[in-house]
XYZ file of C-alpha atoms in Angstrom:
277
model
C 125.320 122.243 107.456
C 126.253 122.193 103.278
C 129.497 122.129 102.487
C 129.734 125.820 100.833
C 127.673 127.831 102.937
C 125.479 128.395 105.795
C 122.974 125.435 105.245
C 118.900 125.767 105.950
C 117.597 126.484 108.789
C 116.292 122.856 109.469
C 120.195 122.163 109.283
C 120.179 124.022 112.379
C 121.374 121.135 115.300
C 120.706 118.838 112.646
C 123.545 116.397 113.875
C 122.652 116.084 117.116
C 118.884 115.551 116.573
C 119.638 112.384 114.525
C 121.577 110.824 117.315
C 119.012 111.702 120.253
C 115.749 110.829 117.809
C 116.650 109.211 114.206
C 115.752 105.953 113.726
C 114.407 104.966 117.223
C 110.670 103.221 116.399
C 108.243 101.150 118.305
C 106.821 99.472 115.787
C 107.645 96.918 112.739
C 108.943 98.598 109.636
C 110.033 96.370 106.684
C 110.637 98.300 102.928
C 111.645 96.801 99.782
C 113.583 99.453 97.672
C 114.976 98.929 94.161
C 116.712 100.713 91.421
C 116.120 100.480 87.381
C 118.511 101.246 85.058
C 116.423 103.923 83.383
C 116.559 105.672 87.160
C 113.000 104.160 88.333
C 113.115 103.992 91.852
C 110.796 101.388 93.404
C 109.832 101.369 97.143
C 107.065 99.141 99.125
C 106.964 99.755 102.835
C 105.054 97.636 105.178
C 104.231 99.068 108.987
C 102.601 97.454 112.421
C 102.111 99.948 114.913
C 100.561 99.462 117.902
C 98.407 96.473 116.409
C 96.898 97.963 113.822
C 98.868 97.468 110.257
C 99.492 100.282 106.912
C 101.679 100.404 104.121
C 102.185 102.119 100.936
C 103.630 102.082 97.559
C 106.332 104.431 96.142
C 107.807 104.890 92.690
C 110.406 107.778 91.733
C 111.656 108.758 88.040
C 114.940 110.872 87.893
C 115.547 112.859 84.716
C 118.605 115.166 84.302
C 117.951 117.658 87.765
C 114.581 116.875 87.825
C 112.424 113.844 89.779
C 109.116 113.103 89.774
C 107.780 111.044 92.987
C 104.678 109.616 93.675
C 103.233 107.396 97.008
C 99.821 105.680 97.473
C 99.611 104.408 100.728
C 96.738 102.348 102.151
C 94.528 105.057 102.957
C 93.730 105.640 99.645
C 95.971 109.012 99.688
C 98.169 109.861 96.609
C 100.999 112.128 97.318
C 103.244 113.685 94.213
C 106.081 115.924 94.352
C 108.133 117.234 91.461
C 111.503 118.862 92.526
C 113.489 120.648 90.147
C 117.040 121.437 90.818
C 119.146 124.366 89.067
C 117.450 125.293 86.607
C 118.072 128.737 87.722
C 121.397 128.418 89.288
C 121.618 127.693 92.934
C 117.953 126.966 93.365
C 115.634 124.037 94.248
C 111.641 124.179 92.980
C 109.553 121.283 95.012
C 105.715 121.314 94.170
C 103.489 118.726 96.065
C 99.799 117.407 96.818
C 98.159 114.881 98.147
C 95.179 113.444 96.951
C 91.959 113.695 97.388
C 92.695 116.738 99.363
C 92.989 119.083 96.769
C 93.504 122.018 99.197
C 97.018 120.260 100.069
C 98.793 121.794 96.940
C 102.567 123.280 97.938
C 104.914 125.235 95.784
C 108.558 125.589 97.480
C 111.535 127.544 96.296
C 115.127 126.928 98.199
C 118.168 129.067 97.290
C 121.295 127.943 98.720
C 124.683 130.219 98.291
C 127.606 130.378 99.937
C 126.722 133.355 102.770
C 123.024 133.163 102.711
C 120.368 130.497 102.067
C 116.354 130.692 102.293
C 113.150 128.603 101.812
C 109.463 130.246 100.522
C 106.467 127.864 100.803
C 103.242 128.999 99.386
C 100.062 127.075 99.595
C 98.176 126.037 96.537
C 94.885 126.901 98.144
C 91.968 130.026 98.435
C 93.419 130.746 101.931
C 97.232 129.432 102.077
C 99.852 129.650 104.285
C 103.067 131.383 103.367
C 106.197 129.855 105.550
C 109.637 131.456 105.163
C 113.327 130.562 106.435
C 116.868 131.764 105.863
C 120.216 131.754 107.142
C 123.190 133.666 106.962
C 126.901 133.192 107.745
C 129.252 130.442 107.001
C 129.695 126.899 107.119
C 131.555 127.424 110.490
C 128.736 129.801 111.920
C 125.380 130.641 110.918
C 121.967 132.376 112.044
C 118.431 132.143 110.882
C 115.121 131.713 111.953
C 111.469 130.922 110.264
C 108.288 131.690 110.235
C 104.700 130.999 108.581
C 102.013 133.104 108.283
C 98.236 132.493 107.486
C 96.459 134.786 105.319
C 93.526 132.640 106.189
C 92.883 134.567 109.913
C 95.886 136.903 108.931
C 98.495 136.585 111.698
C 101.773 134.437 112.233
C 101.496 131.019 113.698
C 104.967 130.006 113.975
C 108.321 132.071 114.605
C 111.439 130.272 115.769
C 115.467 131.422 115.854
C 118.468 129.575 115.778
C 122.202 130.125 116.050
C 124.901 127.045 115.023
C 128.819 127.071 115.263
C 130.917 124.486 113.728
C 134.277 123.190 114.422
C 136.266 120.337 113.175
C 135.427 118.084 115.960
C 132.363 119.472 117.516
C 129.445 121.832 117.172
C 126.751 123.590 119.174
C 123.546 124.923 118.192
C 120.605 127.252 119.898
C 116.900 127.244 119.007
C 114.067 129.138 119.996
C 111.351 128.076 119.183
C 107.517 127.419 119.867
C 107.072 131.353 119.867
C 109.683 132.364 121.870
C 108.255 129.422 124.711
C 111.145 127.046 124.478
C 114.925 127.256 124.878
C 116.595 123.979 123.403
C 120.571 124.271 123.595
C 122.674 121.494 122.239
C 126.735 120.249 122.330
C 127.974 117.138 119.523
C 131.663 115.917 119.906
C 133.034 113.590 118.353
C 135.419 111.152 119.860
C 138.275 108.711 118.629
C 137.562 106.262 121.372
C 133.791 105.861 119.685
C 135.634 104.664 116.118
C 134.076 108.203 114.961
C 130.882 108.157 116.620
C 129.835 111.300 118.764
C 128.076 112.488 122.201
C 125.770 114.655 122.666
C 124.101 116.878 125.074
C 121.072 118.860 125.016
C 118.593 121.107 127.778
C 115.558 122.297 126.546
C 113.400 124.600 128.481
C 109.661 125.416 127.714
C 109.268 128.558 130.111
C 105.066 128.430 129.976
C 105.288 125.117 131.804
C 108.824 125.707 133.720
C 109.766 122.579 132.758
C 113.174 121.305 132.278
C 114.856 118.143 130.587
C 118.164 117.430 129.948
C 118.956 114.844 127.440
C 122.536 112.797 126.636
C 123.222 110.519 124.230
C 126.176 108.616 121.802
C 126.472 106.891 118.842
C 129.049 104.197 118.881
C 130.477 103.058 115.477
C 131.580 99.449 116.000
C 132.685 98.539 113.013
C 131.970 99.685 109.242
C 128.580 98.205 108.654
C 127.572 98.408 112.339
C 126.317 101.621 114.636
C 124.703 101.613 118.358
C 123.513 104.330 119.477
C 121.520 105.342 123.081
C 119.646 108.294 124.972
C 118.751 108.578 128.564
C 117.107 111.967 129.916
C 116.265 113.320 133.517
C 112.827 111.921 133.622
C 113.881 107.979 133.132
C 113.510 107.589 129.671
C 115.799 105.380 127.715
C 116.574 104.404 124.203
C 118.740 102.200 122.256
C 119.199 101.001 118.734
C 121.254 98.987 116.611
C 122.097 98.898 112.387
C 123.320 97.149 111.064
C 124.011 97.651 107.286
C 123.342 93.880 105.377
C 124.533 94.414 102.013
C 125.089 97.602 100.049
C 122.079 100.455 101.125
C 120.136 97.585 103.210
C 119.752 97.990 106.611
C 118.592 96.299 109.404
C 117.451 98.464 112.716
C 116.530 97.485 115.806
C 115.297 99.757 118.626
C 114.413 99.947 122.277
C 113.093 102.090 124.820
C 111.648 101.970 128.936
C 111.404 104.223 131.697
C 113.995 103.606 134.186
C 111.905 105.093 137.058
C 109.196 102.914 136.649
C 110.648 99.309 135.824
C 106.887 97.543 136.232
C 105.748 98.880 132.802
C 106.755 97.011 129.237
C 109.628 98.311 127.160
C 108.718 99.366 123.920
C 110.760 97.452 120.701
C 110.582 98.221 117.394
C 111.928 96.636 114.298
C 112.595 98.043 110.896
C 114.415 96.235 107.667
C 115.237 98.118 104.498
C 116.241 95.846 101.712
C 117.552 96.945 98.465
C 118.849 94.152 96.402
């Protein structure tokens, strides 16, 4: 969550979803990133995934609060976004499209404050979607939930809630989500014995399908440029990465992942490098 207030909703179990899901691939990643001194950011990323290969181009110009971005990937597709921070105070304007869908368009206000914090999304198109969030409470505990809403066949297609309490050493969060079909509850502590790494715990329940899984996982910081972390849930299915950071913002990440209840089939690796000289 931010440091003076409640945080957006996304923010919500945020912690704990990066250990159990950020940064485990199963494909080949490899970016190039670089930095002008006239705040031009440069990025070329280059993917394989599952034989077939993509990539796309990035640039990014910084100007007092406000940054222009634009990616061309090898699709053809142009996506821009222009995000403008405090010009009114306490508040975040991101617009966005991708072209040569026109009907992509996306306007976005955040307002973050110390006891409340919300998100509006409109759609830059004939028939567009209007999603809202917000939170309230503090940086120890907060509330919130989201929505959207299409004015195209006029009802809501998305509702979730969420609950998250902080303490120095630990948190826990609750989301429902999926329309009031799922139940996902989740623990992070952090432990000395890790070098300041964390485990986690999480049970999700989706109560159309009565299904349950219950997911655990760690981070392990073994030194200051190095991280492992590792998931295994009650249907078999393990993870585990490594990064390692090679010089200043450049990272190299590798991941793995099988089924433990059926050792016959391949495990899945995947390989990403982020270099920014």
């Amino acid at each position: 969550m931010s440091g003076k207030g409640p945080g957006l909703f996304s923010e919500i179990g945020k912690r704990g979803r990066d250990i159990l899901t950020k940064d485990y691939n199963s494909d080949q990643r490899f970016t190039i990133s670089s930095t002008t001194n006239s705040a031009l950011d440069l990025n070329s990323t280059l993917v394989k995934s599952r034989g077939l290969s993509s990539g796309d181009v990035a640039a990014g110009f910084k100007y007092n609060n406000k940054t222009v971005n634009v990616k061309i990937d090898t699709e053809s597709n142009v996506l821009t976004t222009f995000t403008a921070s405090d010009v009114v105070p306490s508040v975040k304007t991101i617009a966005s499209i991708r072209l040569p869908d026109y009907s992509s368009g996306k306007c976005e206000v955040q307002y973050l404050h110390d006891h409340v914090a919300f998100t509006v999304g409109v759609g830059l198109n004939c028939s567009p979607a209007i999603d809202f969030s917000g939170t309230m409470g503090t940086p120890s505990i907060a509330f919130g939930a989201e929505t959207s809403y299409s004015t195209g066949v006029g009802k809501f297609t998305k509702y979730n809630a969420g609950l998250c309490l902080k303490m120095p050493s630990s948190n826990a969060s609750v989301i429902l989500g999926d329309k009031g079909d799922s139940l996902k509850v989740s623990y992070l502590h952090q432990l000395d014995r890790l070098n300041g790494g964390a485990v986690v715990g999480e049970i999700s329940r989706r109560f159309s399908t009565n299904e349950n899984t219950l997911t655990v996982g760690c981070s392990y910081v073994v030194d200051s440029l190095t991280v492992l972390k590792a998931k295994l849930n009650n249907h078999g299915n393990f993870g585990a990465l490594l990064q390692h950071e090679l010089t200043r913002k450049s990272f190299l990440t590798i991941s793995g992942a099988f089924e433990t209840k059926d050792l016959d089939k391949s495990p899945k690796f995947g390989l990403s490098l982020l270099l920014k000289p």
